[in-house]
PDB file of C-alpha atoms in Angstrom:
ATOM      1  CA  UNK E 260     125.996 104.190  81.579  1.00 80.00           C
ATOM      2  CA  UNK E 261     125.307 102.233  84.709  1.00 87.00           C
ATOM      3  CA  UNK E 262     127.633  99.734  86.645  1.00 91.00           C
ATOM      4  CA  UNK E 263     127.261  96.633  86.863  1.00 91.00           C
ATOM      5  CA  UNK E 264     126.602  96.887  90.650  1.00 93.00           C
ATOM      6  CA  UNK E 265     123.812  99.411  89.338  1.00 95.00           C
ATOM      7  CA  UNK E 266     122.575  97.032  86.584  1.00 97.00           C
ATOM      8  CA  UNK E 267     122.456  93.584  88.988  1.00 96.00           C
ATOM      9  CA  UNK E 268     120.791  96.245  92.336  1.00 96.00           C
ATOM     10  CA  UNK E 269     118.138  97.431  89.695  1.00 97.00           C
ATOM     11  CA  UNK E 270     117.526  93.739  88.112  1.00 97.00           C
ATOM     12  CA  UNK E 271     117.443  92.414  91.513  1.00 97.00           C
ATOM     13  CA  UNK E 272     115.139  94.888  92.480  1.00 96.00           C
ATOM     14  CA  UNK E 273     112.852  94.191  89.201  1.00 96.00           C
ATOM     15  CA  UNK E 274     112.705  90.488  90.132  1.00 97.00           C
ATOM     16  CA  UNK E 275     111.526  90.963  94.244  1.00 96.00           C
ATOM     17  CA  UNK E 276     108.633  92.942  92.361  1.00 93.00           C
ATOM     18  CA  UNK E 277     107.635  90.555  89.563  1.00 94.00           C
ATOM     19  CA  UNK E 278     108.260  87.501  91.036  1.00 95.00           C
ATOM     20  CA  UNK E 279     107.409  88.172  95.121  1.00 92.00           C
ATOM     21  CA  UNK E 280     110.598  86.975  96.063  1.00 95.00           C
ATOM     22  CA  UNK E 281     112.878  87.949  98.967  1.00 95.00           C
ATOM     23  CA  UNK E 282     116.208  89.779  98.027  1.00 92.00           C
ATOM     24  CA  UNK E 283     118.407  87.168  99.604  1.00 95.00           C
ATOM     25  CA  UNK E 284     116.907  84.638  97.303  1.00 96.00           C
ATOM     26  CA  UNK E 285     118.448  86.198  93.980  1.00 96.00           C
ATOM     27  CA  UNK E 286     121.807  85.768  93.623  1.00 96.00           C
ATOM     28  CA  UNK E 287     123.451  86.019  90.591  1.00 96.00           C
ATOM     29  CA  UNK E 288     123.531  82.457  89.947  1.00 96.00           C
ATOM     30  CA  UNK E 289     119.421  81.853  90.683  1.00 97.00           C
ATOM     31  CA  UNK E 290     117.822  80.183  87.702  1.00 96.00           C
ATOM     32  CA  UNK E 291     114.542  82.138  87.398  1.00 96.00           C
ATOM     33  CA  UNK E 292     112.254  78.837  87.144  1.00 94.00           C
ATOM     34  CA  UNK E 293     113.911  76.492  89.437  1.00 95.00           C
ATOM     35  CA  UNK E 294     115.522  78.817  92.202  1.00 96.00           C
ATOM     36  CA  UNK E 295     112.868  82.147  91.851  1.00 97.00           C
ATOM     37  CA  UNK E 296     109.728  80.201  90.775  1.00 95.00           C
ATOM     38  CA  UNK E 297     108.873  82.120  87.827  1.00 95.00           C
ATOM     39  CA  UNK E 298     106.478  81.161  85.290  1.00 90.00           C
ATOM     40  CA  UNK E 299     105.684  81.577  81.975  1.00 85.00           C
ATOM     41  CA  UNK E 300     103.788  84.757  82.379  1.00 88.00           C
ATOM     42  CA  UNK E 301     106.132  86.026  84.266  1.00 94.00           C
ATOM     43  CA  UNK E 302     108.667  86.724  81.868  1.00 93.00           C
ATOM     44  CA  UNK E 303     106.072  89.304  80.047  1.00 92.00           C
ATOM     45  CA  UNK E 304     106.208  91.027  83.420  1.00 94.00           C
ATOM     46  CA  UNK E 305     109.924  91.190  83.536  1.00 96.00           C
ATOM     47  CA  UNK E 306     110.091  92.172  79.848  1.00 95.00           C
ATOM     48  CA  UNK E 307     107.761  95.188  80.927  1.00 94.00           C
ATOM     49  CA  UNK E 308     109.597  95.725  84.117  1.00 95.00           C
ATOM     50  CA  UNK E 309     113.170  95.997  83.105  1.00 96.00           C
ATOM     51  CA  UNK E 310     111.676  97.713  80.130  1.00 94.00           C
ATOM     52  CA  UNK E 311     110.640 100.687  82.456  1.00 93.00           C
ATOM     53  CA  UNK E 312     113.402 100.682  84.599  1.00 95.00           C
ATOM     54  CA  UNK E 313     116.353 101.204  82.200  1.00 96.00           C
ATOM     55  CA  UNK E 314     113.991 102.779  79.358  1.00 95.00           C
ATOM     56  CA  UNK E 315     114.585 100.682  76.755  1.00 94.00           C
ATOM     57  CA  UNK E 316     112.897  98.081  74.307  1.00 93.00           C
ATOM     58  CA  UNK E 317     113.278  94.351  74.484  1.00 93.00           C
ATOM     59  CA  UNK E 318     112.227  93.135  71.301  1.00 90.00           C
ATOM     60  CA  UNK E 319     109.810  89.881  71.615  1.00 84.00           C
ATOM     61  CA  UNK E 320     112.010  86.876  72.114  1.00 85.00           C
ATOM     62  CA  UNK E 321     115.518  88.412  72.442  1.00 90.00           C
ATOM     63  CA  UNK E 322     115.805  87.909  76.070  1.00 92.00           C
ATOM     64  CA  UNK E 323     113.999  84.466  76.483  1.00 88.00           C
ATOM     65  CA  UNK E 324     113.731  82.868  73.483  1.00 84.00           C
ATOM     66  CA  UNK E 325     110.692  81.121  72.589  1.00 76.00           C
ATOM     67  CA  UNK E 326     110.486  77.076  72.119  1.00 71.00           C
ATOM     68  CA  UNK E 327     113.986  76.514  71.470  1.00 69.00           C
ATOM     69  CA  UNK E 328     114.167  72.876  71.167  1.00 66.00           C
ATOM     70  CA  UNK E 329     110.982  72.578  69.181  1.00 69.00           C
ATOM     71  CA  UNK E 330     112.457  75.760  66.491  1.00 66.00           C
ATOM     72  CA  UNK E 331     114.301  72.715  64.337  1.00 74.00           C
ATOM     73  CA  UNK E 332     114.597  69.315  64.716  1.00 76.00           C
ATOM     74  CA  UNK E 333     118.437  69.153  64.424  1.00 84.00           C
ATOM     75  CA  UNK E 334     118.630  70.680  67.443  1.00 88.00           C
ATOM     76  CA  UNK E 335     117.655  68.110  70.111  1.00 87.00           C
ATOM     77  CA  UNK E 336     118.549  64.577  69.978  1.00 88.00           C
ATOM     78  CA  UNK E 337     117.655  62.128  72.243  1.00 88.00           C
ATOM     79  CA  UNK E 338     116.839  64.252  75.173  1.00 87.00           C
ATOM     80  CA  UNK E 339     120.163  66.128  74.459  1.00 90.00           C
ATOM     81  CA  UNK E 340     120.832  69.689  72.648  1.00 90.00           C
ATOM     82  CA  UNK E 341     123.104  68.870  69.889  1.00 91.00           C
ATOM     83  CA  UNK E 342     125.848  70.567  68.996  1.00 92.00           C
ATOM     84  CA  UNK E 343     123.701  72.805  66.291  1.00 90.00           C
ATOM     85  CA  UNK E 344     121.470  73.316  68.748  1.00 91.00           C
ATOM     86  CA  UNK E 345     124.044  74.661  70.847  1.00 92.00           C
ATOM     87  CA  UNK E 346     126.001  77.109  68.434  1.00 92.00           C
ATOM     88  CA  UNK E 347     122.216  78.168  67.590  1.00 90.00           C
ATOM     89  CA  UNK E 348     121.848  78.680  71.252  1.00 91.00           C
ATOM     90  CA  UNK E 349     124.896  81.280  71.444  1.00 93.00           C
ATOM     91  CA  UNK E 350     124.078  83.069  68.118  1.00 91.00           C
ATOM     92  CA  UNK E 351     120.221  83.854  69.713  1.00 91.00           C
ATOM     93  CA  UNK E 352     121.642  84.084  73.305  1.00 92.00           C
ATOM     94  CA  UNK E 353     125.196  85.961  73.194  1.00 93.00           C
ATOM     95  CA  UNK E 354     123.795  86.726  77.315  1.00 94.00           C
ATOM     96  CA  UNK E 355     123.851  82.877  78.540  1.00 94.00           C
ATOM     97  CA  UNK E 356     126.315  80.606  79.695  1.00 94.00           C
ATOM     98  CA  UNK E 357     126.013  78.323  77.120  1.00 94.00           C
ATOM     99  CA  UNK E 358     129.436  76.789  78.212  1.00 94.00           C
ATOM    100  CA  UNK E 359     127.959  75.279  80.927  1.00 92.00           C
ATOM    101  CA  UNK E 360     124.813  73.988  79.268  1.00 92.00           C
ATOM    102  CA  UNK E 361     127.644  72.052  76.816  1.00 93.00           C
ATOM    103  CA  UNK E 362     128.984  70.136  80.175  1.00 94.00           C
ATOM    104  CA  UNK E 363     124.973  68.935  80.499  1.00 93.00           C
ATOM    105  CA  UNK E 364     123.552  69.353  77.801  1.00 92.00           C
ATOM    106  CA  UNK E 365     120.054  67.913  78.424  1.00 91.00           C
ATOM    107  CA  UNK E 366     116.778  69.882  76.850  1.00 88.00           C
ATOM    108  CA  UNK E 367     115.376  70.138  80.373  1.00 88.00           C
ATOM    109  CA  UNK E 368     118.944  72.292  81.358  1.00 91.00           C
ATOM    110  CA  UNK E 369     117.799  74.570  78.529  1.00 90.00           C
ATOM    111  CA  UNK E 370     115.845  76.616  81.455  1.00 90.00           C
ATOM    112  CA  UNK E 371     118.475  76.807  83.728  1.00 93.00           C
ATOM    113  CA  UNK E 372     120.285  79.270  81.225  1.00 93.00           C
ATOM    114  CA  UNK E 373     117.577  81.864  82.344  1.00 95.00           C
ATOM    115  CA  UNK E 374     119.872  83.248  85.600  1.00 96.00           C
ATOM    116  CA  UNK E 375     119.913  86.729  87.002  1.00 97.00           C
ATOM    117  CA  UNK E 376     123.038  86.839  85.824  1.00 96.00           C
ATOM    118  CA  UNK E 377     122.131  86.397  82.714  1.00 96.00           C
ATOM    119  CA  UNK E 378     119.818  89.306  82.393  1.00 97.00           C
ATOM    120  CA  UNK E 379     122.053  91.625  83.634  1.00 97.00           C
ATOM    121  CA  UNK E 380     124.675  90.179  80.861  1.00 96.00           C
ATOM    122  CA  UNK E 381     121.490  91.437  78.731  1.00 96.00           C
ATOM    123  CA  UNK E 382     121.010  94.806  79.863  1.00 97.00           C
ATOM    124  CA  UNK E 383     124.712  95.425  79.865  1.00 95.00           C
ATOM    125  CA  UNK E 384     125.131  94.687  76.051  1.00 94.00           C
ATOM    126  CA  UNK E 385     121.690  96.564  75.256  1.00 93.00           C
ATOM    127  CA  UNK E 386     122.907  99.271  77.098  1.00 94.00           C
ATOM    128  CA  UNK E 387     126.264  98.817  75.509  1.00 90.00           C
ATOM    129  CA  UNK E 388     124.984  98.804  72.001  1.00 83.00           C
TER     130      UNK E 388
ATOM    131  CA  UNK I 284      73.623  85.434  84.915  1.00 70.00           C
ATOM    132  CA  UNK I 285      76.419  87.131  82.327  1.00 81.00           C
ATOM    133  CA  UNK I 286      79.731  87.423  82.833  1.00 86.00           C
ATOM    134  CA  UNK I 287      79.400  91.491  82.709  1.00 91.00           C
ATOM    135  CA  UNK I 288      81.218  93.186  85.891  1.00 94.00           C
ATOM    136  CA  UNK I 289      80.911  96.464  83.859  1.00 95.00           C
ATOM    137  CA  UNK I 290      77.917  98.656  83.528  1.00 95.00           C
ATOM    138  CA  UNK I 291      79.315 100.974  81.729  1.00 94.00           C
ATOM    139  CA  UNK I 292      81.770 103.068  80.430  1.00 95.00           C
ATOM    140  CA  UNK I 293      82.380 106.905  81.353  1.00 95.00           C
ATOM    141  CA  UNK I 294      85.532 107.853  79.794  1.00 95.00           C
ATOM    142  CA  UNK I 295      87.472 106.543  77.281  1.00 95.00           C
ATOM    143  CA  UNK I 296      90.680 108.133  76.285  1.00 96.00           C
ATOM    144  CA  UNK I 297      91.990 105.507  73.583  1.00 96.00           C
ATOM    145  CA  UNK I 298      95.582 103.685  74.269  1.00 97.00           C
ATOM    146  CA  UNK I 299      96.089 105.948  77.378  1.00 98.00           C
ATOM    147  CA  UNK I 300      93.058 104.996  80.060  1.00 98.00           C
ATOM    148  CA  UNK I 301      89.251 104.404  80.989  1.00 97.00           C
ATOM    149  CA  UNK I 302      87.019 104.614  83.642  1.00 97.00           C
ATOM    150  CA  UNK I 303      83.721 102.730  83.934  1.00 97.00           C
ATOM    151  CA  UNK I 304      80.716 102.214  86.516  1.00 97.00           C
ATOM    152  CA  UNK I 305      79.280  99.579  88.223  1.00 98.00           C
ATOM    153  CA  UNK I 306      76.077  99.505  90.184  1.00 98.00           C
ATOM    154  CA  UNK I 307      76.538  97.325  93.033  1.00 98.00           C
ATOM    155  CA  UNK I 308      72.896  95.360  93.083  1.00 97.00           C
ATOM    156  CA  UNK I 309      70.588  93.326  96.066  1.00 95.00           C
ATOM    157  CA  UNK I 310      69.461  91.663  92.966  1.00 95.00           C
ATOM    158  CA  UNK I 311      73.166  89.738  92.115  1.00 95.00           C
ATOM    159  CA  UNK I 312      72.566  86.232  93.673  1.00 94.00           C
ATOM    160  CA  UNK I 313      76.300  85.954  95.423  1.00 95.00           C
ATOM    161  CA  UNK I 314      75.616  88.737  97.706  1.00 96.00           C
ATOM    162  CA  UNK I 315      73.431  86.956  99.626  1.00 95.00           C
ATOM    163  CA  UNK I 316      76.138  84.590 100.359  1.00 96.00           C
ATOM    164  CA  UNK I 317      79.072  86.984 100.836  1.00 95.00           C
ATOM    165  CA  UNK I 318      78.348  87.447 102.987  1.00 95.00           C
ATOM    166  CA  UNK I 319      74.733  86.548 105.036  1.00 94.00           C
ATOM    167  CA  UNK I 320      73.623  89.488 107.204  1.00 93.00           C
ATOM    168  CA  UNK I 321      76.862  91.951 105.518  1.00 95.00           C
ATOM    169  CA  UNK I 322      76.230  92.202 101.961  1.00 96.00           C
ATOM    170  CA  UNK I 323      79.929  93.492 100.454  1.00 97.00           C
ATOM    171  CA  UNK I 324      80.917  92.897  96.515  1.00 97.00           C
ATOM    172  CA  UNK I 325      83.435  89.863  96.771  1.00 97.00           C
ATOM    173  CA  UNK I 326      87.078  91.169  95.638  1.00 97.00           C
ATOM    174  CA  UNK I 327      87.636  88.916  93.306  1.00 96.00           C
ATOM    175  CA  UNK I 328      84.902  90.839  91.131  1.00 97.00           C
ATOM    176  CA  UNK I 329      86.480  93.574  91.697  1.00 98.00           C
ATOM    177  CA  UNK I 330      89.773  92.379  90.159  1.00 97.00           C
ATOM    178  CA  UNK I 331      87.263  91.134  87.306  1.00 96.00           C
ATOM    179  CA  UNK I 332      85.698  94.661  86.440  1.00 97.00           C
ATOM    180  CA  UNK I 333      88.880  96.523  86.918  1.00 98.00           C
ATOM    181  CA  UNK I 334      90.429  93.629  84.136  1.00 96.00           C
ATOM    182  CA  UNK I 335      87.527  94.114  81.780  1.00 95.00           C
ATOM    183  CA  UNK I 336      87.704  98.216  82.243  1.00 97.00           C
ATOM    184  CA  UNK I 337      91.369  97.750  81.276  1.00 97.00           C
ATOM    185  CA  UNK I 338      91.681  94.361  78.755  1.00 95.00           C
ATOM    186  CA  UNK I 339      88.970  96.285  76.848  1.00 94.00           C
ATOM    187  CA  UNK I 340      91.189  99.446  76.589  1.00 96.00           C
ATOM    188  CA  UNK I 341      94.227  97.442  75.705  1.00 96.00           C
ATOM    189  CA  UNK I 342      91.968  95.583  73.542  1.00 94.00           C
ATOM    190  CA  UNK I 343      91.307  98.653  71.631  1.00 94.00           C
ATOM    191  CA  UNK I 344      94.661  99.984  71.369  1.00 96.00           C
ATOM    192  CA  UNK I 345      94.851  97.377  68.530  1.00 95.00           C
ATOM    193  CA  UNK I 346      91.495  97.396  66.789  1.00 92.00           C
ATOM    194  CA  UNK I 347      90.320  94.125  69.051  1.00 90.00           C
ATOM    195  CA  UNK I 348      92.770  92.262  66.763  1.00 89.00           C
ATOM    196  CA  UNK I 349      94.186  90.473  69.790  1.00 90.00           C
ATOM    197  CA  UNK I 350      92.428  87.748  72.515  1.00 88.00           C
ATOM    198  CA  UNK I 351      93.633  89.629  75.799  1.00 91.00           C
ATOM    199  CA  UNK I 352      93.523  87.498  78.640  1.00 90.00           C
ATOM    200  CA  UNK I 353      94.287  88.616  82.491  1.00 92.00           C
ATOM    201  CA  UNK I 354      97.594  86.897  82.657  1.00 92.00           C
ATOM    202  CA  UNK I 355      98.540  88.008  85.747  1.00 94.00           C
ATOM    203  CA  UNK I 356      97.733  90.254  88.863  1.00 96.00           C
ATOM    204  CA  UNK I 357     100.937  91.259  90.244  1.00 93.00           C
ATOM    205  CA  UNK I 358      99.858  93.750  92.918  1.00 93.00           C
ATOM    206  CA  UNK I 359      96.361  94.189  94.458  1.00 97.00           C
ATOM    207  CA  UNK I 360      95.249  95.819  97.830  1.00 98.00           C
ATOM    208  CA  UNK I 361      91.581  95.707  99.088  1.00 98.00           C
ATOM    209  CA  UNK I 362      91.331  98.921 101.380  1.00 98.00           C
ATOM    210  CA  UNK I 363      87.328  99.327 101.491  1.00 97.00           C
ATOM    211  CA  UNK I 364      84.268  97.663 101.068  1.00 96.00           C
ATOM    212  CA  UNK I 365      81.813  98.060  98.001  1.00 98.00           C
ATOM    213  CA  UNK I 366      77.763  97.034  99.527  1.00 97.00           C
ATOM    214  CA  UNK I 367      74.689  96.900  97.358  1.00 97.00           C
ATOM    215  CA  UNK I 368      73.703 100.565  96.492  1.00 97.00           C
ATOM    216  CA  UNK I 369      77.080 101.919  95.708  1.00 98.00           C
ATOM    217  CA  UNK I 370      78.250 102.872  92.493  1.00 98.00           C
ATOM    218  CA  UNK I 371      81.672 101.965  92.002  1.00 98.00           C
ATOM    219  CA  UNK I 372      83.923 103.905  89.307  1.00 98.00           C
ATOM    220  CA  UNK I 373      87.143 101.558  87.978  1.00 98.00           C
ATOM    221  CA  UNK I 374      89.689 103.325  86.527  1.00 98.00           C
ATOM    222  CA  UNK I 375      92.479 101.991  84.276  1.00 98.00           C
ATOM    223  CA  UNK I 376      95.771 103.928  82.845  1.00 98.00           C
ATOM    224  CA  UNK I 377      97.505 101.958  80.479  1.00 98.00           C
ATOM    225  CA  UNK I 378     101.321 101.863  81.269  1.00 95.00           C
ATOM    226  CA  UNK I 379     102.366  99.195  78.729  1.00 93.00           C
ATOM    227  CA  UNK I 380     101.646  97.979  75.804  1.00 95.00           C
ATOM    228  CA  UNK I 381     102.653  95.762  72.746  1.00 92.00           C
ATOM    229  CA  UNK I 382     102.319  92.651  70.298  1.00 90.00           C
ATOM    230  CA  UNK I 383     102.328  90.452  73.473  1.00 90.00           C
ATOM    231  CA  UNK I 384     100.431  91.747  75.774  1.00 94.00           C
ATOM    232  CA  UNK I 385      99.852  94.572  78.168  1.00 96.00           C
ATOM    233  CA  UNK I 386     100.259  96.607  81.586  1.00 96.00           C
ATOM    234  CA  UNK I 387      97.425  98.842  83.628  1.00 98.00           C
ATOM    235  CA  UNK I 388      97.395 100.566  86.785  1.00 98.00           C
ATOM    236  CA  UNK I 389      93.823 100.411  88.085  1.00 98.00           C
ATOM    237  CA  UNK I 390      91.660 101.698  91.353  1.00 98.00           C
ATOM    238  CA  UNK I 391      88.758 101.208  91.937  1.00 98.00           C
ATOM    239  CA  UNK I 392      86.578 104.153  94.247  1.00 98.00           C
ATOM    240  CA  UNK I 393      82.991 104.382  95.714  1.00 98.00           C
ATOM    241  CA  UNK I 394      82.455 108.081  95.479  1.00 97.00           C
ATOM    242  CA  UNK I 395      86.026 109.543  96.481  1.00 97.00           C
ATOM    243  CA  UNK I 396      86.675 106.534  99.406  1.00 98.00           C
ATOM    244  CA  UNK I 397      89.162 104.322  97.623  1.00 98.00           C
ATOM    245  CA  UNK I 398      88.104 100.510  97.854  1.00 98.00           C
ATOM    246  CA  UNK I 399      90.800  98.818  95.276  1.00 98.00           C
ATOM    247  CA  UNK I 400      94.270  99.612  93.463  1.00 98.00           C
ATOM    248  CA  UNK I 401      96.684  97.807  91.854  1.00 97.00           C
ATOM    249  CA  UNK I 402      98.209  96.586  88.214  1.00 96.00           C
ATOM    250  CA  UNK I 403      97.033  93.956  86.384  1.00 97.00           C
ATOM    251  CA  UNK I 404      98.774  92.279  83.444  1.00 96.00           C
ATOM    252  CA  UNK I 405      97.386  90.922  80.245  1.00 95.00           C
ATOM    253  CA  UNK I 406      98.566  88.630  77.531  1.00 92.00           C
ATOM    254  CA  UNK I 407      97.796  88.547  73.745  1.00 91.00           C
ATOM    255  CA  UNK I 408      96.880  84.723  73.698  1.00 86.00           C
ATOM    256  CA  UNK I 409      97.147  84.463  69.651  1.00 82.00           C
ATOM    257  CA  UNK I 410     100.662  86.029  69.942  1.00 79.00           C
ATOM    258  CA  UNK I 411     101.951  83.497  72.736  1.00 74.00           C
ATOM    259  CA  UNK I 412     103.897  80.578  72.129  1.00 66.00           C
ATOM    260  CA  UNK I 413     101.856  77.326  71.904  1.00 64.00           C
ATOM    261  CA  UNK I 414     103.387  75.508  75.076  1.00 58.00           C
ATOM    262  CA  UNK I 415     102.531  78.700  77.008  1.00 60.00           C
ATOM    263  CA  UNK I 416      99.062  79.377  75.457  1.00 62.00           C
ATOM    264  CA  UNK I 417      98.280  75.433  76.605  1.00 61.00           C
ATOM    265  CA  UNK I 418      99.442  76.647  80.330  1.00 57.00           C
ATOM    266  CA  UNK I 419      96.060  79.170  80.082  1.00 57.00           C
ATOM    267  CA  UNK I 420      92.769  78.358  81.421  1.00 53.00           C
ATOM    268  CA  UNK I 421      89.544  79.581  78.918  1.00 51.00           C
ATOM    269  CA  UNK I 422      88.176  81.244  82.356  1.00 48.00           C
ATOM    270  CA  UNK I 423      91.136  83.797  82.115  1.00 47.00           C
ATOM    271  CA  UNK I 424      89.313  85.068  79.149  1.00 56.00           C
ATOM    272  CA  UNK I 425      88.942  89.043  79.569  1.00 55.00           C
ATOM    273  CA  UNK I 426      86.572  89.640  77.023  1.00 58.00           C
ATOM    274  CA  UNK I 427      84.751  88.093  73.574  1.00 59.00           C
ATOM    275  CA  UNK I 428      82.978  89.692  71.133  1.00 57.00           C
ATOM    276  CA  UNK I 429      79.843  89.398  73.739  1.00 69.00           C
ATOM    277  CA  UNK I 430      81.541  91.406  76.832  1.00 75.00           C
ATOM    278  CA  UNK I 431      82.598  94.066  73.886  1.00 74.00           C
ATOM    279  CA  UNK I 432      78.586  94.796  73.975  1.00 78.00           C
ATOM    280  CA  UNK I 433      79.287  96.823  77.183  1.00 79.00           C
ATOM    281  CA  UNK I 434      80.692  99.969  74.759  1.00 80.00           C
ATOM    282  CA  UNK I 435      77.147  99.709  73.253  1.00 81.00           C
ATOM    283  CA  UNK I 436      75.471 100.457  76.392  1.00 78.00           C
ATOM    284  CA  UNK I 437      77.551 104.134  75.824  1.00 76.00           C
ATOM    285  CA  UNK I 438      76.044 104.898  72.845  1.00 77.00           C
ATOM    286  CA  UNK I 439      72.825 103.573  73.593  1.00 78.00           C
ATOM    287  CA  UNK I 440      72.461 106.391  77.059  1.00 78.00           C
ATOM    288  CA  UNK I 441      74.475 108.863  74.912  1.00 77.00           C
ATOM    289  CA  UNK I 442      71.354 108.101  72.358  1.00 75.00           C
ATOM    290  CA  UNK I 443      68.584 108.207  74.947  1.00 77.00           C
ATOM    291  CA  UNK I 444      69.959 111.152  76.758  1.00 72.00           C
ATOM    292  CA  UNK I 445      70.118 113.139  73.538  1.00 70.00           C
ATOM    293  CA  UNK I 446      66.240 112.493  72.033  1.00 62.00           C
ATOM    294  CA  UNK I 447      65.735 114.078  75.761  1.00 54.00           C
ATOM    295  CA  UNK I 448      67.444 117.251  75.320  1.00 52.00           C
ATOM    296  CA  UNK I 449      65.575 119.799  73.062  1.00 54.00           C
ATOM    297  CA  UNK I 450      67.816 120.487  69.929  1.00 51.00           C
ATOM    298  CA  UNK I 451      69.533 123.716  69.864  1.00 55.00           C
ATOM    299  CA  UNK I 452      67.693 125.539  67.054  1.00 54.00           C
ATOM    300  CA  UNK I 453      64.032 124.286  68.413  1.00 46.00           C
ATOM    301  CA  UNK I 454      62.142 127.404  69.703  1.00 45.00           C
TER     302      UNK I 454
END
């Protein structure tokens, strides 16, 4: 079982390869879309990636779920995650801080729960498990 | 002209790798462009027939029940030149692979000089989310049922070359 300091050097090290990005740039706190510039497609990479690197399987979705807001109406309102949406949001994400998306909880925040923190939060449970 | 940048293929070991040919031609229109007076096979077609040697293995892994689409070239280094006349072999190993997409490692070689390598990523398109399969442009399209044709063109010199060979019990 790997440290942490193992588990963020390794995901850190994953990232700089998938996403082209200098290691100073990802901190744990880096949102992968706004701070590392990641697309879409390049979650499939990290999927594969972090796959490799600490042999195991990331079931489709688990780590980024897909189309949150759109999954059930109840869950947005006016621009804002409701509180359903939010108690969805830990059940399917036990990895992000969905604390701090409750302080702010507008739809376009929804993207800033994908952190390199919050991957290695991933790995350590899946490794865990 | 057809979006083909794959003669044909040599090996195919199914869900694990391929390797396929093409014949750099005088007769393809762009290489009188690219470049005037130095005749080299642009890169970028390189990338192209290295993505349709390995979105048509990944393809295969699941029956062509997927649209695989390049999604993404993560690494690629040019270290040669390909010119009209040479034949160049692309080879793919598949290193990932499942419902959403796939992984290769590919080079690409004129005889045993290397001229490309690097991994190329693809993505089931069916299998992605709607607000990401929006995001994709048709031209990222790997292959169709038309580029699958190229597998043909193995049977069809596996065909010719047998009728040519004598069979075994002729005297």
């Amino acid at each position: 079982m790997p440290s942490s300091e193992e588990i963020y050097s390794k995901v850190q090290e994953t990232l700089i390869d998938a996403l082209g990005v200098d290691d100073d740039e990802v901190t744990p706190e880096a949102t992968l879309v706004g701070d590392l510039g990641a697309e879409s497609i390049d979650f499939l990479d990290i999927v594969f990636r972090l796959e490799k690197t600490f042999d195991i399987k990331i079931p489709r979705g688990e780590l980024f779920p897909e189309n949150l807001a759109a999954a059930n109406s109840d869950f947005v309102k006016d621009g804002q995650v409701t509180e359903a949406g939010l108690a969805e949001l830990r059940e399917k994400m036990p990895h992000a801080d969905i604390d701090q998306l409750a302080d702010d909880p507008q739809v376009e925040n929804i993207q800033n729960l994908f952190t390199v923190q919050m991957i290695c939060n991933f790995i350590s449970n899946k490794l865990n498990s | 002209m057809r979006w083909f940048w794959v003669d044909r293929f040599v090996e195919f070991k199914s869900g694990i790798s391929a390797t396929s040919i093409k014949n750099v031609s005088l007769a393809e229109e762009h290489l009188h462009d690219h470049f005037p007076g130095f005749a080299v096979m642009p890169g970028s077609l390189i990338v192209e027939g290295l993505a349709q040697t390995g979105g048509i293995l990944l393809g295969e892994k699941f029956n062509f029940e997927h649209i695989v689409i390049l999604a993404k070239v993560p690494k690629i280094k040019f270290h040669s030149h390909a010119c009209p006349g040479d034949q160049l072999r692309y080879h793919a190993d598949l290193i990932e692979a499942n419902e959403e997409g796939g992984r290769v490692n590919c080079t690409a070689h004129v005889g045993d000089r290397l001229v490309t390598e690097g991994e190329i990523i693809f993505a089931h398109l069916d299998k992605m989310d709607s607000s990401m399969a929006q995001a994709i442009d048709q031209k990222n399209f790997v292959f169709s049922m038309g580029l699958m044709s190229i597998l043909d063109v193995d049977s069809m010199s596996e065909a010719v070359n047998q009728t040519s060979t004598p069979p075994e019990n002729s005297k």
